GROMACS .gro file of C-alpha atoms in nm:
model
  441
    1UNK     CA    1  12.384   8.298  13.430
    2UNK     CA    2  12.724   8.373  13.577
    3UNK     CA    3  12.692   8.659  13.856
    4UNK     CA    4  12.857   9.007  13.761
    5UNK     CA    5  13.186   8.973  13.980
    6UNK     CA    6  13.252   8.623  13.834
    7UNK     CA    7  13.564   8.806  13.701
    8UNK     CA    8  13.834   8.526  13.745
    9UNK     CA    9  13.828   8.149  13.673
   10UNK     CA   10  13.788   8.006  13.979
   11UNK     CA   11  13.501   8.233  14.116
   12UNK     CA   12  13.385   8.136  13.777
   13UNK     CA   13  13.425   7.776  13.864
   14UNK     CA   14  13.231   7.810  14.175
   15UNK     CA   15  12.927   7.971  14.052
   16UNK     CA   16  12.853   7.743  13.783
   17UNK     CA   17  12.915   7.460  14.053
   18UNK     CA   18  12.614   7.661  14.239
   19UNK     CA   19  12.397   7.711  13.959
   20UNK     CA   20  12.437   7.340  13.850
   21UNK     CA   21  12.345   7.221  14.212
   22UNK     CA   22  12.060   7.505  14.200
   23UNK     CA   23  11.936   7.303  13.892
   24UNK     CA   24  11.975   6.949  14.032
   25UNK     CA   25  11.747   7.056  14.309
   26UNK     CA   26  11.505   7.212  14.065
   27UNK     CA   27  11.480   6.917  13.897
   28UNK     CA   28  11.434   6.670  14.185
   29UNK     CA   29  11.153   6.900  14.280
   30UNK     CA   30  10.959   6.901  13.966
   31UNK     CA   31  10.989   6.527  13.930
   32UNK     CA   32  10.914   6.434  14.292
   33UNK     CA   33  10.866   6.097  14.390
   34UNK     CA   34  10.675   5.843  14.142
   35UNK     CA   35  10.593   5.617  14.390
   36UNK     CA   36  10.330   5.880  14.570
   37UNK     CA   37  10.246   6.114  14.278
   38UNK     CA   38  10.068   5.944  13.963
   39UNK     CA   39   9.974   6.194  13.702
   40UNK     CA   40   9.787   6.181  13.395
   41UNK     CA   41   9.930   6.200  13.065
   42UNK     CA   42   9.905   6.607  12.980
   43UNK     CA   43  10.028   6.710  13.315
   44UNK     CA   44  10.362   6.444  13.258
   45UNK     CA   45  10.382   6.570  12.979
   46UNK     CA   46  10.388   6.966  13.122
   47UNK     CA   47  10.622   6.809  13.363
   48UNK     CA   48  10.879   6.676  13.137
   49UNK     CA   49  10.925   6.995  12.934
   50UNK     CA   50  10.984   7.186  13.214
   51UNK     CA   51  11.223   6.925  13.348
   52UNK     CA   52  11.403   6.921  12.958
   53UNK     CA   53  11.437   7.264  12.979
   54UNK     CA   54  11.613   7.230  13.323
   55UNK     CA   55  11.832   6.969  13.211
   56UNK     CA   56  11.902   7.134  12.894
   57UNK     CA   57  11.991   7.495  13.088
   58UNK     CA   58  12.251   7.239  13.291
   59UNK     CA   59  12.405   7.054  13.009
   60UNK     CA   60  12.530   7.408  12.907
   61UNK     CA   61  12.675   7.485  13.267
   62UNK     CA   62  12.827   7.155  13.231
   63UNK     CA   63  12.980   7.240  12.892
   64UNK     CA   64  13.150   7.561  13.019
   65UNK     CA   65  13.288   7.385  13.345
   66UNK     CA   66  13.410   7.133  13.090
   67UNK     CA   67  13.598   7.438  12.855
   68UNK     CA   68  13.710   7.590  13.181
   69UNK     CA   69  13.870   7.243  13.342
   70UNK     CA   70  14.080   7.180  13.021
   71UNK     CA   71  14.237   7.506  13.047
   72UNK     CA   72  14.336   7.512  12.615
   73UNK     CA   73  14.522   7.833  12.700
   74UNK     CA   74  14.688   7.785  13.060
   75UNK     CA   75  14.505   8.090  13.200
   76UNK     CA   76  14.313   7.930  13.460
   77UNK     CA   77  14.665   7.734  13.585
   78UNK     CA   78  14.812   8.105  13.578
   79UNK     CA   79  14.525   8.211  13.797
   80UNK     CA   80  14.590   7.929  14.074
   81UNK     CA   81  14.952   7.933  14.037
   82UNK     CA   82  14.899   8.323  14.120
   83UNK     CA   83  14.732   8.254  14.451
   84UNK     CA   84  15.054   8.067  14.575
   85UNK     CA   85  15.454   8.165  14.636
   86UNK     CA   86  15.527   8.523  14.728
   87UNK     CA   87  15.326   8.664  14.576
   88UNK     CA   88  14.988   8.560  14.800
   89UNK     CA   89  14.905   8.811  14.959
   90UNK     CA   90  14.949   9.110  14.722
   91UNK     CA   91  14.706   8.827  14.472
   92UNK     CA   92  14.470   8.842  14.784
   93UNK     CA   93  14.445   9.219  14.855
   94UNK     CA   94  14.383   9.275  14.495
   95UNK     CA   95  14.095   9.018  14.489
   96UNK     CA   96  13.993   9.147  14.763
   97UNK     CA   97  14.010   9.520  14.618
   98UNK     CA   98  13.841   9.382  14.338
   99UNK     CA   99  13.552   9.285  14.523
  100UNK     CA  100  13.499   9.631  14.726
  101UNK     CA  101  13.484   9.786  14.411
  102UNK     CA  102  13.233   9.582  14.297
  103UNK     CA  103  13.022   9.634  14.622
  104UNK     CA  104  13.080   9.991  14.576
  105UNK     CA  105  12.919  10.008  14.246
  106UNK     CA  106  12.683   9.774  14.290
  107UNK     CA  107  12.534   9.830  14.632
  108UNK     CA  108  12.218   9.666  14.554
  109UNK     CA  109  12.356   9.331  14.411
  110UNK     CA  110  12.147   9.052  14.492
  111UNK     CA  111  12.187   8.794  14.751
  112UNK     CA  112  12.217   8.385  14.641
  113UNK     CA  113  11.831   8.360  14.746
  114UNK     CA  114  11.740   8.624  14.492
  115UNK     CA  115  11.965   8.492  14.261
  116UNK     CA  116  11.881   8.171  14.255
  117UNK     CA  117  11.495   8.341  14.187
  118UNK     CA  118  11.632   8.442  13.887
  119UNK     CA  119  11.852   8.147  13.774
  120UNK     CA  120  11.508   7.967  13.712
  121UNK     CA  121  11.304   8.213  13.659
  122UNK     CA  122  11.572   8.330  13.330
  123UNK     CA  123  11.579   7.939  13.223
  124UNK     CA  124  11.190   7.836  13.242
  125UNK     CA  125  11.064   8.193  13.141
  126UNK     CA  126  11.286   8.240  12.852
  127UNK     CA  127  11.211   7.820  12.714
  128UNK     CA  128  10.975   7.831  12.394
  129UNK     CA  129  10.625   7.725  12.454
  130UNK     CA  130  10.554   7.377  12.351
  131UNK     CA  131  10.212   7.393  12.261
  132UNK     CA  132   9.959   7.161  12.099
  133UNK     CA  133   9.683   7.186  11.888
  134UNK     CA  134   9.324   7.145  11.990
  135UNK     CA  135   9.283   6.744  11.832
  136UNK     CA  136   9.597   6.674  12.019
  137UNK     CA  137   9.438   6.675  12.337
  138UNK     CA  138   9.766   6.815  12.528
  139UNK     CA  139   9.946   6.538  12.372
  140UNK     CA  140   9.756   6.219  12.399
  141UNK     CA  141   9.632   6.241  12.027
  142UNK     CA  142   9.809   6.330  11.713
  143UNK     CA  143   9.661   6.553  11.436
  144UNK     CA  144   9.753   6.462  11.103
  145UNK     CA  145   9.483   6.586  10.914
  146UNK     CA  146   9.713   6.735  10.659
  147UNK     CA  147   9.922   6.458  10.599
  148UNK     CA  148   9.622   6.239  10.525
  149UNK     CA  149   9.505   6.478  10.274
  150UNK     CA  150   9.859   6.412  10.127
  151UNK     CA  151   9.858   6.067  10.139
  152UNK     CA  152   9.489   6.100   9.960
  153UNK     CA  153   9.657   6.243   9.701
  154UNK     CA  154   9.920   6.044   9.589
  155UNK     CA  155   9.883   5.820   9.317
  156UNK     CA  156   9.810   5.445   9.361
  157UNK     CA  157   9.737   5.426   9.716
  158UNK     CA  158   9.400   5.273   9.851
  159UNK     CA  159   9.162   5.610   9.990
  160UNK     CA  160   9.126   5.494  10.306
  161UNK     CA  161   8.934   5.721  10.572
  162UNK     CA  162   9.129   5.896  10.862
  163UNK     CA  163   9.107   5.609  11.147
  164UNK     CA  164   9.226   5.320  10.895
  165UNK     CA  165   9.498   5.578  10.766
  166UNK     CA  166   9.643   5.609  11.140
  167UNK     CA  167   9.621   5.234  11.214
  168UNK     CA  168   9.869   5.163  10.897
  169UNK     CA  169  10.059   5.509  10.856
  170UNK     CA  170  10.390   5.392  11.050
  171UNK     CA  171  10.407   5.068  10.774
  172UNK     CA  172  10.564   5.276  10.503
  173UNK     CA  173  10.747   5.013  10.357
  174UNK     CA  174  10.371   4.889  10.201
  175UNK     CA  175  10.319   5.137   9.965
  176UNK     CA  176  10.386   5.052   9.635
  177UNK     CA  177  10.718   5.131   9.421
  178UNK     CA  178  10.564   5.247   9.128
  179UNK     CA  179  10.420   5.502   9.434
  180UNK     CA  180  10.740   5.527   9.641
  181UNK     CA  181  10.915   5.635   9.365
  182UNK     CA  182  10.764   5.934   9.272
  183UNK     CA  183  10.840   6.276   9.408
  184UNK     CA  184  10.503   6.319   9.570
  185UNK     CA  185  10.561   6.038   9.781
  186UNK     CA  186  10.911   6.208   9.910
  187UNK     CA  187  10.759   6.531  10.018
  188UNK     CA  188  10.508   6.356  10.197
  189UNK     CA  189  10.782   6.136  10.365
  190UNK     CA  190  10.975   6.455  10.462
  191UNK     CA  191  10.619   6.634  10.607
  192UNK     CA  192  10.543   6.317  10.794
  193UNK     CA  193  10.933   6.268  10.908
  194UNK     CA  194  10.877   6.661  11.013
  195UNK     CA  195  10.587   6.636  11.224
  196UNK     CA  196  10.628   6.339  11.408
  197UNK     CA  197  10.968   6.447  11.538
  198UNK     CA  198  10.880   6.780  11.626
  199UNK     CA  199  10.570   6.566  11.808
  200UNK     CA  200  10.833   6.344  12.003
  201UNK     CA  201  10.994   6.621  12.066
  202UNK     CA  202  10.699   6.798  12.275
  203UNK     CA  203  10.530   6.502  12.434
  204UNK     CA  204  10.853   6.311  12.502
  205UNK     CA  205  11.133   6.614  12.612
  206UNK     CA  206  11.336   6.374  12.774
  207UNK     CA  207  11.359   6.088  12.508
  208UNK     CA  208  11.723   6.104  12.381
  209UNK     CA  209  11.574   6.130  11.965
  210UNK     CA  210  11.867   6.243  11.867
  211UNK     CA  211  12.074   5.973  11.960
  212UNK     CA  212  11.813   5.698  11.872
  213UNK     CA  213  11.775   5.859  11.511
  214UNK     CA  214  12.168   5.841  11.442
  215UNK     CA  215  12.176   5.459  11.544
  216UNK     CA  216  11.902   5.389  11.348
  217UNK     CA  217  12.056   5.560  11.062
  218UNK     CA  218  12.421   5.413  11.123
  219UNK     CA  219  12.253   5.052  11.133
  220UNK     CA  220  12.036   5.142  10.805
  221UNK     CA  221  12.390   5.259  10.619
  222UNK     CA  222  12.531   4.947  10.725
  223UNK     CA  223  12.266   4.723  10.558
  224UNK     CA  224  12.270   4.932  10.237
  225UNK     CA  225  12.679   4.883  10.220
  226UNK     CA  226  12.614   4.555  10.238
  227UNK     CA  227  12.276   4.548  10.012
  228UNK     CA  228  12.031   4.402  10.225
  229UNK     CA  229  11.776   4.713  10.196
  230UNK     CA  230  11.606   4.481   9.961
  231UNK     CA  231  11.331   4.664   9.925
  232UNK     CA  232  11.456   4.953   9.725
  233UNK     CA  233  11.839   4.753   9.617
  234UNK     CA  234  11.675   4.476   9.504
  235UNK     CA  235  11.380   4.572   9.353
  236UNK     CA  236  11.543   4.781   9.090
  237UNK     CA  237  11.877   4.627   9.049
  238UNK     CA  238  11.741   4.296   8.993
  239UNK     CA  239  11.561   4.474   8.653
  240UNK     CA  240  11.908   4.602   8.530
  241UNK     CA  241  12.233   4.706   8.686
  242UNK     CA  242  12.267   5.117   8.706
  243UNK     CA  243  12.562   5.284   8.609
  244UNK     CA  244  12.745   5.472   8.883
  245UNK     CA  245  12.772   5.810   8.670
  246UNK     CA  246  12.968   5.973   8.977
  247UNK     CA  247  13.328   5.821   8.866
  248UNK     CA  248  13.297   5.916   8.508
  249UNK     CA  249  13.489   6.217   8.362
  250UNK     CA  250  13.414   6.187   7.942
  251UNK     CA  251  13.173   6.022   7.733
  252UNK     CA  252  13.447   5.802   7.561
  253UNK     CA  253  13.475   5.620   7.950
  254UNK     CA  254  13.140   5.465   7.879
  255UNK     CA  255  13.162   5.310   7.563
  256UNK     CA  256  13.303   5.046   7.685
  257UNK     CA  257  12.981   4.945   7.821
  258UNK     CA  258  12.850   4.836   7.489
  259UNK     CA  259  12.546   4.894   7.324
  260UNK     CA  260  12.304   4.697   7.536
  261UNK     CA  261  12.411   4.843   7.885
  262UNK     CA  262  12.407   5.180   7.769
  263UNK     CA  263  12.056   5.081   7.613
  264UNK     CA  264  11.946   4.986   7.949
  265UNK     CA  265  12.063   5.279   8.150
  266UNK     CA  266  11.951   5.510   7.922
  267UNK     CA  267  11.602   5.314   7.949
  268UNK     CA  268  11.667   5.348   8.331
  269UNK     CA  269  11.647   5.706   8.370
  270UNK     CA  270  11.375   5.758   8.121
  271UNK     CA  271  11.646   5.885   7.810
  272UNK     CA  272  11.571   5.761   7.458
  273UNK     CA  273  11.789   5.473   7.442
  274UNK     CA  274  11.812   5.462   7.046
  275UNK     CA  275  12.126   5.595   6.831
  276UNK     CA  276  12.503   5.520   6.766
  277UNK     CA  277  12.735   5.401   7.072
  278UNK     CA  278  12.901   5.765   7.047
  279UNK     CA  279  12.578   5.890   7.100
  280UNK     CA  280  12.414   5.642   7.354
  281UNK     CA  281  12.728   5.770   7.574
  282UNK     CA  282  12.686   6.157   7.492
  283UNK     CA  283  12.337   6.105   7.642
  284UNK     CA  284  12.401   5.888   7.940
  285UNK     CA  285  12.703   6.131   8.062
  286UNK     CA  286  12.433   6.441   8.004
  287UNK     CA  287  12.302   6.315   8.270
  288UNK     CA  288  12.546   6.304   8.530
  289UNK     CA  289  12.556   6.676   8.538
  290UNK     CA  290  12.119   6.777   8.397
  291UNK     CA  291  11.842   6.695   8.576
  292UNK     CA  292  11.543   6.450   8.431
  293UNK     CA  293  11.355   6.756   8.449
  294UNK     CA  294  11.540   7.042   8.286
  295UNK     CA  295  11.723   6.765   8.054
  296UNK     CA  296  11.618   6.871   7.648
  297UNK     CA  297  11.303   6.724   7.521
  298UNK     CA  298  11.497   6.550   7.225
  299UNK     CA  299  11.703   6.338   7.485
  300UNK     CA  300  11.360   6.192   7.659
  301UNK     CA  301  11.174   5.907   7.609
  302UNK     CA  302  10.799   5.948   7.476
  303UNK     CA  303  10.731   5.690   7.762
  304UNK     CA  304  10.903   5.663   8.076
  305UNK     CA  305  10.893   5.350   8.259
  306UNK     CA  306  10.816   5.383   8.640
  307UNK     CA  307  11.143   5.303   8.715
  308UNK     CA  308  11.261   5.629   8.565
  309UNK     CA  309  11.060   5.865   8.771
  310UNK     CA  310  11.230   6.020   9.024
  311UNK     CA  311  11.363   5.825   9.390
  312UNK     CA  312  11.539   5.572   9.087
  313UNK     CA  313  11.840   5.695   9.108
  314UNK     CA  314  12.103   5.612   9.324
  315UNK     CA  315  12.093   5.896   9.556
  316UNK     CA  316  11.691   5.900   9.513
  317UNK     CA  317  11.675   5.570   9.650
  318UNK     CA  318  11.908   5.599   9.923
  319UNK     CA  319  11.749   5.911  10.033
  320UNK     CA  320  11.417   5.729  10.011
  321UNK     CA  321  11.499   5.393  10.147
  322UNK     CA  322  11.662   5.598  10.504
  323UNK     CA  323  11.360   5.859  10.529
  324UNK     CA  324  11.129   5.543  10.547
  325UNK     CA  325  11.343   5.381  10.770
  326UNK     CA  326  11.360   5.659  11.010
  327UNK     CA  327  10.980   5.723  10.968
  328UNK     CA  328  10.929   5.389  11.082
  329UNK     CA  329  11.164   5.411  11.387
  330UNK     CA  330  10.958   5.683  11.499
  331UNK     CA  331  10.650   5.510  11.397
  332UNK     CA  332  10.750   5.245  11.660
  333UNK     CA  333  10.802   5.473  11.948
  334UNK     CA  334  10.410   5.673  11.861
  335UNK     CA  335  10.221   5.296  11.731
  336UNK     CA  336  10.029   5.346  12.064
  337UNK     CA  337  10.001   5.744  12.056
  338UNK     CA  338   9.873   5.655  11.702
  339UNK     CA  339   9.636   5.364  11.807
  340UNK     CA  340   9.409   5.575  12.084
  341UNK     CA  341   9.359   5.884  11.818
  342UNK     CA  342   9.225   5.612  11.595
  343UNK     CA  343   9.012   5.443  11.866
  344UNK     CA  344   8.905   5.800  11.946
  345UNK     CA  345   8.785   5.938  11.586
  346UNK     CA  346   8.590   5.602  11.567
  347UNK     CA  347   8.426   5.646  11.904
  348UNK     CA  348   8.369   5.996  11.830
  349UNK     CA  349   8.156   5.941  11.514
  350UNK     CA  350   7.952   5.658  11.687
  351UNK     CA  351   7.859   5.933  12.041
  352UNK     CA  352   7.598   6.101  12.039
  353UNK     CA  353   7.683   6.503  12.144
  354UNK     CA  354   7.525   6.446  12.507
  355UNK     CA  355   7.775   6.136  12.584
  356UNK     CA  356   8.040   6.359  12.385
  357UNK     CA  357   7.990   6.605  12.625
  358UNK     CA  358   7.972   6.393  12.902
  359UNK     CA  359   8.309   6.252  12.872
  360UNK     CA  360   8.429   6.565  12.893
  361UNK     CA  361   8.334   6.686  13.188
  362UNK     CA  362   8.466   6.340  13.388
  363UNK     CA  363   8.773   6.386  13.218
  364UNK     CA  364   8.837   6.711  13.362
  365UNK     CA  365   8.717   6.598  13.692
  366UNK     CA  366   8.987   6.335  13.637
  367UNK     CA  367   9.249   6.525  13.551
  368UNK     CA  368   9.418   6.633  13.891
  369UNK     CA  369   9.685   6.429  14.030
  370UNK     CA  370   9.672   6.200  14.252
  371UNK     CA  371   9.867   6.189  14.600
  372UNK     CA  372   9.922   5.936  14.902
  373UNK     CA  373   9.713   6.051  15.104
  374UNK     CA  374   9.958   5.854  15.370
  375UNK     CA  375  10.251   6.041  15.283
  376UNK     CA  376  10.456   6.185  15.555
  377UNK     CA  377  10.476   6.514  15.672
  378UNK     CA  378  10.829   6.678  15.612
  379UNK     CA  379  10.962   6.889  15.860
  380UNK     CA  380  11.267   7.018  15.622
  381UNK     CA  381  11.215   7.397  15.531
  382UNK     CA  382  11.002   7.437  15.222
  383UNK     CA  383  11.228   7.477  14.872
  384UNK     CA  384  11.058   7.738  14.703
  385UNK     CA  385  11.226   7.992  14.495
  386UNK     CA  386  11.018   8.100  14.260
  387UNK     CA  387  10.750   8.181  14.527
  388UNK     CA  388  10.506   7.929  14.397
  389UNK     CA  389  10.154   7.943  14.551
  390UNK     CA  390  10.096   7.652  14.791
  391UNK     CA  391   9.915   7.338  14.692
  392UNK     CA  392   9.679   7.179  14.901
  393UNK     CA  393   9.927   6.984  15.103
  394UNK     CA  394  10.076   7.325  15.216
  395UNK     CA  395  10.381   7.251  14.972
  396UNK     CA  396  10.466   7.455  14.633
  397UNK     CA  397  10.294   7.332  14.337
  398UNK     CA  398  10.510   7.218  14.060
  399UNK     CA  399  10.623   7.538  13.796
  400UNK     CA  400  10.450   7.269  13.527
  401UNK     CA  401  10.091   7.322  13.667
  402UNK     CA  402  10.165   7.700  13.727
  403UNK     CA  403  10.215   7.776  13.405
  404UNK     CA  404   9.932   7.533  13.236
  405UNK     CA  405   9.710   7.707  13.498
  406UNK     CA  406   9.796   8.063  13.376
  407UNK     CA  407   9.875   8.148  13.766
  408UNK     CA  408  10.176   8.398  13.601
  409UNK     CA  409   9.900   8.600  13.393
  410UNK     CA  410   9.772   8.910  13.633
  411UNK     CA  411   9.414   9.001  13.524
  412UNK     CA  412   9.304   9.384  13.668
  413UNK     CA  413   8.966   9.415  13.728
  414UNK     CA  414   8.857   9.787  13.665
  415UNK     CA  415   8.517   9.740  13.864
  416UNK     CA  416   8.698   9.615  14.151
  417UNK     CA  417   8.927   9.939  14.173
  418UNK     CA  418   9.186   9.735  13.966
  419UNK     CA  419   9.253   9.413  14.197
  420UNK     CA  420   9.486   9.168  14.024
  421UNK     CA  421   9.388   8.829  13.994
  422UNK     CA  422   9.618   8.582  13.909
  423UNK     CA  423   9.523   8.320  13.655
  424UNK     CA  424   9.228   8.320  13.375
  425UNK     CA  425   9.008   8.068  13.624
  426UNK     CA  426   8.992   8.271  13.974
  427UNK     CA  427   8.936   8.614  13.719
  428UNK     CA  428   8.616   8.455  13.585
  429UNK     CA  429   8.531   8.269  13.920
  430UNK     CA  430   8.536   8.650  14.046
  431UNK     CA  431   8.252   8.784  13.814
  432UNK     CA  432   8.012   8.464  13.861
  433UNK     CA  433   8.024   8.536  14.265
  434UNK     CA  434   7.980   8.911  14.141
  435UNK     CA  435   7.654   8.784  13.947
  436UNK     CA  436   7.531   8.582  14.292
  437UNK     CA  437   7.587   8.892  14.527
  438UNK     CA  438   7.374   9.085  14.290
  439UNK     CA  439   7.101   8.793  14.245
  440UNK     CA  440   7.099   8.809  14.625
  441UNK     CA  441   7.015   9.169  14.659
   0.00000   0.00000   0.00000
């Protein structure tokens, strides 16, 4: 959001220095000052996405300050060399013509107030809506309905019901191998890898996943260099050594295993391992190149081991091995997100529907946040530039409770000769006090 005359590099420069201070500010604002605001868990939550999309909105201002400071091409030097020497003042009138003309054009441009309106209005406006479902509570619960229908259906693991599947879901190193191995298992590693990231990534904005993800996977590719992932190294290599089909070019390179390691490679990958050298190697290198699954009937075993299903191979069990790592990272960072949705479901089948509904009403009576009520009064002139409405400590309310509120939703009310009411809760408050008039009369 550079303004229109930002024509040369320096006035360039100095509007992105504005509109990264505009931000800063912004996001001082929305966070405000721990020590005198406590908030439950939704409405941090609210706050923290708006605050990620601030910070995101200024990592990009950063990044083009950063292109424009190294200068690749010399043009910005050229432009400051320009303002200096003899030729200064004939640089200066020309700027300065630049800038009439721009006037001239635009006679209505803006003014910084105005624009800094529409700095954040253009950054928090234009974010995607991070929304939850109705069992995740705004973000205190998880919903993983479907992947416990998943887990349900893969084969050889206990069926558990949904409370005693979220207590033990982030230990995926338990399930079996005969289980792990099987390509069930991986798409329902890759759905629950899926949804809890995209979860982190809506109740925790400001968590830096990304960065936490690669060092868990550089540490996890340093243990399996070294074999130590004995869960899925050991486990299979201990039953026979696998052939590292990746180096070999012909058949004739792996008859030099013999008879007996081609017999158990072959065995390995579910392949009949019967026939002539020649034709133990034919076999094995057919599968360097053909799938288990699309590999001719005559070539496979009658029946396959469990080791031969698929997640065996080499590449299967790497790819295995670091999505259960990773799963488990994450499973770290949501074990208590994941422990109160348990301890909920089981509460909620033991409540009756009057204590249900009970608890509902205190917790909305609960949720509003809570304020010093000693806090100073500040005499500085109120920040406001998105013309919040006023809270009830005469100061704008953060753009986090605007929006969850609906406040920038305009209702029209036909009756009323089409009076706009701002939010869904003051346009339904205004028909109930409707209803009372009437009663009244």
């Amino acid at each position: 959001f550079c303004q229109l005359m930002s024509s040369t590099y320096v006035e360039r420069t100095r509007s992105l220095h504005e509109e990264l201070e505009i931000l800063e500010r912004a996001m001082y604002t929305e966070l405000g000052d721990p020590s005198t605001v406590k908030l439950k868990r939704p409405d941090q939550i609210a706050r923290d996405q708006v605050v990620a999309n601030l910070l995101s909105a200024h990592q990009q201002r950063t990044e083009q300050l950063q292109h424009i400071y190294e200068d690749a091409d010399g043009s910005r030097r050229d432009e400051v060399n320009g303002m200096s020497g003899t030729g200064v003042f004939s640089s200066f009138y020309d700027q300065l013509k630049a800038i009439r003309d721009y006037h001239r054009r635009f006679p209505k441009a803006p003014s910084m107030s105005h624009d800094e309106h529409a700095l954040l209005t253009e950054v928090l406006e234009s974010a995607p809506d991070a929304g939850f479902t109705g069992e995740e509570a705004e973000g205190k619960f998880v919903d993983m309905h479907e992947l416990h229908e998943m887990f349900l259906n893969l084969k050889g693991v206990a069926k558990v019901d949904y409370a005693t599947y979220l207590k033990a879901v982030n230990d995926v190193q338990r399930t079996g191998m005969a289980t792990a191995s099987t390509a069930a298992y991986q798409r329902y590693l890759g759905a629950l890898h899926a949804y809890w990231y995209e979860f982190l990534r809506r109740t925790q904005p400001l968590m830096p996943l990304e960065q936490m993800l690669g060092s868990a996977k550089e540490d996890f590719e340093s243990r399996w260099k070294q074999g130590s992932v004995t869960r899925w190294q050991s486990a299979v290599t201990g039953v026979v050594k696998e052939v590292d089909l990746s180096k070999i070019e012909a058949p004739a390179e792996l008859e030099v295993l013999g008879l007996e390691t081609l017999k158990a490679a072959l065995s390995l990958r579910g392949l009949k391992c019967g026939g002539s050298l020649k034709e133990r190697a034919e076999r094995l290198f057919l599968a360097k190149s053909v799938p288990l699954d699309q590999m001719p009937k005559q070539h496979i075993a009658k029946s396959k081991p469990a080791v031969a299903a698929m997640g065996v191979t080499h590449e299967g069990r790497h790819a295995t091995a670091l999505a259960e790592e990773l799963v488990g990272r994450m499973g770290e960072l949501l074990a208590d997100c994941l422990e109160d949705t348990a301890d909920m479901i089981e509460k909620k089948q033991a409540r009756t529907f009057e204590e249900i509904e009970r608890d509902l009403q205190a917790a909305a009576e609960d949720d509003q946040p809570m304020a010093d009520e000693d806090e100073e009064e500040d005499d500085k002139p109120i920040y406001n530039p998105l013309n919040l409405p006023l809270g009830w400590d005469g100061k704008p309310i953060p753009y986090w409770l605007y929006k969850l509120h609906g406040l920038n939703l305009e209702f029209k009310c036909e009756i009323c000769g089409n009076y706009s009411y701002w939010g869904p809760r003051a346009f339904e408050r205004h028909f109930q006090e409707f209803v009372e008039a009437i009663a009244r009369v």
